[in-house]
PDB file of C-alpha atoms in Angstrom:
ATOM      1  CA  UNK A   1       5.337  -6.538  -4.205  1.00 45.00           C
ATOM      2  CA  UNK A   2       3.768  -4.672  -1.397  1.00 81.00           C
ATOM      3  CA  UNK A   3       3.794  -0.910  -1.123  1.00 89.00           C
ATOM      4  CA  UNK A   4       3.029  -1.282   2.580  1.00 90.00           C
ATOM      5  CA  UNK A   5       6.198  -3.355   3.091  1.00 93.00           C
ATOM      6  CA  UNK A   6       8.342  -0.867   1.194  1.00 95.00           C
ATOM      7  CA  UNK A   7       6.965   2.000   3.273  1.00 96.00           C
ATOM      8  CA  UNK A   8       7.292   0.115   6.568  1.00 96.00           C
ATOM      9  CA  UNK A   9      10.927  -0.953   6.083  1.00 95.00           C
ATOM     10  CA  UNK A  10      12.667   2.371   6.874  1.00 96.00           C
ATOM     11  CA  UNK A  11      10.427   2.970   9.902  1.00 96.00           C
ATOM     12  CA  UNK A  12      11.015  -0.555  11.218  1.00 94.00           C
ATOM     13  CA  UNK A  13      14.760  -0.218  10.660  1.00 92.00           C
ATOM     14  CA  UNK A  14      14.849   2.867  12.897  1.00 93.00           C
ATOM     15  CA  UNK A  15      12.136   1.732  15.301  1.00 93.00           C
ATOM     16  CA  UNK A  16       9.975   4.815  14.727  1.00 95.00           C
ATOM     17  CA  UNK A  17       6.695   5.738  13.058  1.00 92.00           C
ATOM     18  CA  UNK A  18       7.780   9.278  12.106  1.00 96.00           C
ATOM     19  CA  UNK A  19      10.879  10.524  10.319  1.00 96.00           C
ATOM     20  CA  UNK A  20      12.157  13.366   8.225  1.00 96.00           C
ATOM     21  CA  UNK A  21      11.225  12.851   4.571  1.00 96.00           C
ATOM     22  CA  UNK A  22      14.845  13.195   3.477  1.00 95.00           C
ATOM     23  CA  UNK A  23      15.867  10.438   5.953  1.00 96.00           C
ATOM     24  CA  UNK A  24      13.166   8.224   4.494  1.00 97.00           C
ATOM     25  CA  UNK A  25      14.406   8.873   0.946  1.00 96.00           C
ATOM     26  CA  UNK A  26      18.004   8.111   1.987  1.00 96.00           C
ATOM     27  CA  UNK A  27      16.884   4.898   3.691  1.00 96.00           C
ATOM     28  CA  UNK A  28      15.197   3.664   0.516  1.00 95.00           C
ATOM     29  CA  UNK A  29      17.747   4.908  -2.010  1.00 94.00           C
ATOM     30  CA  UNK A  30      21.154   4.718  -0.341  1.00 93.00           C
ATOM     31  CA  UNK A  31      20.783   2.415   2.674  1.00 93.00           C
ATOM     32  CA  UNK A  32      18.682  -0.245   0.946  1.00 93.00           C
ATOM     33  CA  UNK A  33      19.477   0.598  -2.692  1.00 93.00           C
ATOM     34  CA  UNK A  34      15.881  -0.114  -3.689  1.00 94.00           C
ATOM     35  CA  UNK A  35      15.151   3.088  -5.593  1.00 94.00           C
ATOM     36  CA  UNK A  36      16.827   6.189  -6.940  1.00 93.00           C
ATOM     37  CA  UNK A  37      16.242   9.296  -4.790  1.00 94.00           C
ATOM     38  CA  UNK A  38      13.624  10.533  -7.278  1.00 92.00           C
ATOM     39  CA  UNK A  39      11.834   7.180  -7.198  1.00 93.00           C
ATOM     40  CA  UNK A  40      11.918   7.184  -3.383  1.00 94.00           C
ATOM     41  CA  UNK A  41      10.297  10.643  -3.409  1.00 94.00           C
ATOM     42  CA  UNK A  42       7.690   9.287  -5.805  1.00 92.00           C
ATOM     43  CA  UNK A  43       7.035   6.413  -3.392  1.00 94.00           C
ATOM     44  CA  UNK A  44       6.339   8.994  -0.661  1.00 95.00           C
ATOM     45  CA  UNK A  45       3.813  10.697  -2.955  1.00 90.00           C
ATOM     46  CA  UNK A  46       2.095   7.423  -3.874  1.00 90.00           C
ATOM     47  CA  UNK A  47       2.016   6.219  -0.253  1.00 92.00           C
ATOM     48  CA  UNK A  48       0.608   9.579   0.862  1.00 89.00           C
ATOM     49  CA  UNK A  49      -2.041   9.398  -1.846  1.00 82.00           C
ATOM     50  CA  UNK A  50      -3.009   5.907  -0.707  1.00 82.00           C
ATOM     51  CA  UNK A  51      -3.217   6.942   2.933  1.00 85.00           C
ATOM     52  CA  UNK A  52      -0.187   5.018   4.182  1.00 91.00           C
ATOM     53  CA  UNK A  53       1.722   8.202   5.042  1.00 95.00           C
ATOM     54  CA  UNK A  54       0.802  11.665   6.265  1.00 94.00           C
ATOM     55  CA  UNK A  55       2.967  14.739   5.905  1.00 94.00           C
ATOM     56  CA  UNK A  56       3.665  16.867   8.963  1.00 94.00           C
ATOM     57  CA  UNK A  57       5.965  19.700   7.981  1.00 93.00           C
ATOM     58  CA  UNK A  58       9.245  18.115   6.828  1.00 93.00           C
ATOM     59  CA  UNK A  59       8.322  14.810   8.485  1.00 96.00           C
ATOM     60  CA  UNK A  60       6.335  11.886   7.197  1.00 96.00           C
ATOM     61  CA  UNK A  61       4.266   9.792   9.567  1.00 97.00           C
ATOM     62  CA  UNK A  62       3.118   6.218   9.035  1.00 96.00           C
ATOM     63  CA  UNK A  63      -0.664   5.944   9.325  1.00 93.00           C
ATOM     64  CA  UNK A  64      -0.525   2.220  10.050  1.00 91.00           C
ATOM     65  CA  UNK A  65       1.211   0.081  12.662  1.00 92.00           C
ATOM     66  CA  UNK A  66       4.590  -0.505  10.999  1.00 92.00           C
ATOM     67  CA  UNK A  67       5.535  -3.114  13.595  1.00 91.00           C
ATOM     68  CA  UNK A  68       2.813  -5.444  12.345  1.00 90.00           C
ATOM     69  CA  UNK A  69       4.184  -5.496   8.787  1.00 90.00           C
ATOM     70  CA  UNK A  70       6.519  -8.374   8.001  1.00 89.00           C
ATOM     71  CA  UNK A  71       9.522  -7.248   5.929  1.00 91.00           C
ATOM     72  CA  UNK A  72      11.608 -10.343   5.114  1.00 90.00           C
ATOM     73  CA  UNK A  73      15.378  -9.868   4.880  1.00 89.00           C
ATOM     74  CA  UNK A  74      15.319 -10.790   1.190  1.00 91.00           C
ATOM     75  CA  UNK A  75      12.415  -8.459   0.368  1.00 91.00           C
ATOM     76  CA  UNK A  76      13.051  -6.100  -2.550  1.00 92.00           C
ATOM     77  CA  UNK A  77      10.077  -4.105  -3.842  1.00 92.00           C
ATOM     78  CA  UNK A  78       9.236  -4.047  -7.500  1.00 86.00           C
ATOM     79  CA  UNK A  79       9.252  -0.648  -9.210  1.00 84.00           C
ATOM     80  CA  UNK A  80       5.509  -1.056  -9.773  1.00 83.00           C
ATOM     81  CA  UNK A  81       4.936   0.091  -6.167  1.00 85.00           C
ATOM     82  CA  UNK A  82       5.736   3.652  -7.196  1.00 85.00           C
ATOM     83  CA  UNK A  83       2.905   3.737  -9.716  1.00 82.00           C
ATOM     84  CA  UNK A  84      -0.462   5.076  -8.647  1.00 73.00           C
ATOM     85  CA  UNK A  85      -3.010   2.309  -8.474  1.00 76.00           C
ATOM     86  CA  UNK A  86      -6.743   2.192  -8.853  1.00 82.00           C
ATOM     87  CA  UNK A  87      -9.001   1.716  -5.852  1.00 84.00           C
ATOM     88  CA  UNK A  88      -9.587  -1.857  -7.017  1.00 88.00           C
ATOM     89  CA  UNK A  89      -5.840  -2.584  -7.052  1.00 85.00           C
ATOM     90  CA  UNK A  90      -5.391  -1.035  -3.613  1.00 83.00           C
ATOM     91  CA  UNK A  91      -8.249  -3.019  -2.091  1.00 90.00           C
ATOM     92  CA  UNK A  92      -7.018  -6.203  -3.751  1.00 91.00           C
ATOM     93  CA  UNK A  93      -3.534  -5.705  -2.300  1.00 85.00           C
ATOM     94  CA  UNK A  94      -5.017  -5.145   1.156  1.00 87.00           C
ATOM     95  CA  UNK A  95      -6.909  -8.423   0.886  1.00 92.00           C
ATOM     96  CA  UNK A  96      -3.915 -10.340  -0.474  1.00 90.00           C
ATOM     97  CA  UNK A  97      -1.737  -8.957   2.340  1.00 84.00           C
ATOM     98  CA  UNK A  98      -4.018 -10.805   4.793  1.00 88.00           C
ATOM     99  CA  UNK A  99      -3.194 -14.140   3.173  1.00 89.00           C
ATOM    100  CA  UNK A 100      -6.018 -14.554   0.653  1.00 92.00           C
ATOM    101  CA  UNK A 101      -4.831 -15.930  -2.683  1.00 93.00           C
ATOM    102  CA  UNK A 102      -4.946 -13.206  -5.330  1.00 93.00           C
ATOM    103  CA  UNK A 103      -6.572 -15.414  -7.967  1.00 94.00           C
ATOM    104  CA  UNK A 104      -9.314 -16.478  -5.544  1.00 95.00           C
ATOM    105  CA  UNK A 105      -9.961 -12.889  -4.474  1.00 95.00           C
ATOM    106  CA  UNK A 106     -10.226 -11.656  -8.067  1.00 94.00           C
ATOM    107  CA  UNK A 107     -12.616 -14.474  -8.968  1.00 95.00           C
ATOM    108  CA  UNK A 108     -14.821 -13.774  -5.946  1.00 95.00           C
ATOM    109  CA  UNK A 109     -14.800 -10.021  -6.596  1.00 95.00           C
ATOM    110  CA  UNK A 110     -15.755 -10.562 -10.237  1.00 94.00           C
ATOM    111  CA  UNK A 111     -18.577 -12.868  -9.133  1.00 94.00           C
ATOM    112  CA  UNK A 112     -19.879 -10.215  -6.709  1.00 94.00           C
ATOM    113  CA  UNK A 113     -19.698  -7.553  -9.388  1.00 93.00           C
ATOM    114  CA  UNK A 114     -21.716  -9.683 -11.772  1.00 92.00           C
ATOM    115  CA  UNK A 115     -24.298 -10.847  -9.209  1.00 94.00           C
ATOM    116  CA  UNK A 116     -24.923  -7.400  -7.735  1.00 92.00           C
ATOM    117  CA  UNK A 117     -24.446  -5.341 -10.917  1.00 91.00           C
ATOM    118  CA  UNK A 118     -22.052  -2.934  -9.185  1.00 90.00           C
ATOM    119  CA  UNK A 119     -18.687  -1.435 -10.112  1.00 89.00           C
ATOM    120  CA  UNK A 120     -15.534  -3.486  -9.665  1.00 90.00           C
ATOM    121  CA  UNK A 121     -14.381  -1.052  -6.970  1.00 89.00           C
ATOM    122  CA  UNK A 122     -17.605  -1.447  -4.994  1.00 89.00           C
ATOM    123  CA  UNK A 123     -17.416  -5.226  -5.337  1.00 92.00           C
ATOM    124  CA  UNK A 124     -13.806  -5.212  -4.114  1.00 93.00           C
ATOM    125  CA  UNK A 125     -14.691  -3.095  -1.066  1.00 92.00           C
ATOM    126  CA  UNK A 126     -17.654  -5.356  -0.255  1.00 92.00           C
ATOM    127  CA  UNK A 127     -15.478  -8.457  -0.616  1.00 95.00           C
ATOM    128  CA  UNK A 128     -12.750  -6.968   1.592  1.00 94.00           C
ATOM    129  CA  UNK A 129     -15.254  -6.105   4.314  1.00 92.00           C
ATOM    130  CA  UNK A 130     -16.673  -9.626   4.188  1.00 95.00           C
ATOM    131  CA  UNK A 131     -13.116 -10.890   4.689  1.00 93.00           C
ATOM    132  CA  UNK A 132     -12.687  -8.624   7.718  1.00 93.00           C
ATOM    133  CA  UNK A 133     -10.221  -6.297   6.002  1.00 91.00           C
ATOM    134  CA  UNK A 134     -10.497  -2.625   6.997  1.00 87.00           C
ATOM    135  CA  UNK A 135     -10.720  -0.613   3.789  1.00 85.00           C
ATOM    136  CA  UNK A 136     -12.763   2.312   5.086  1.00 81.00           C
ATOM    137  CA  UNK A 137     -10.513   4.924   3.458  1.00 75.00           C
ATOM    138  CA  UNK A 138     -10.580   3.098   0.157  1.00 75.00           C
ATOM    139  CA  UNK A 139     -14.340   2.715   0.397  1.00 73.00           C
ATOM    140  CA  UNK A 140     -14.629   6.494   0.536  1.00 71.00           C
ATOM    141  CA  UNK A 141     -12.413   6.721  -2.560  1.00 66.00           C
ATOM    142  CA  UNK A 142     -14.572   4.151  -4.362  1.00 66.00           C
ATOM    143  CA  UNK A 143     -17.717   6.081  -3.408  1.00 69.00           C
ATOM    144  CA  UNK A 144     -16.251   9.320  -4.751  1.00 63.00           C
ATOM    145  CA  UNK A 145     -15.507   7.647  -8.093  1.00 59.00           C
ATOM    146  CA  UNK A 146     -19.143   6.624  -8.577  1.00 59.00           C
TER     147      UNK A 146
END
């Protein structure tokens, strides 16, 4: 399940792109009953680490257009969204969020990696860019891991 959707839901519910971190935690843990308060705080840390949120004092600010993220009424995030993910996993999710089938993306990324003799992260970034997916921040992360 999508970390971006889980992060967007509280902002969309309130019609804002900035809120107090404690309000965000309450929205995820009490209002939606998706996570415990500790897990919701962990989600903030993971989303901040992946560039989806910025901290500004006691507030958190979405770094993406939350209104463009579809959050179906029956959406419930899996607990895996609160785990830190590799650059490859982050890029793959970004590509899949655009409608590309995950299995197809993985196969194409693996093919690029093999053909170009590059890391899986570099192949994923190249594939995403060829698909028109903006992964500039993740590309910098991939570069730093080289």
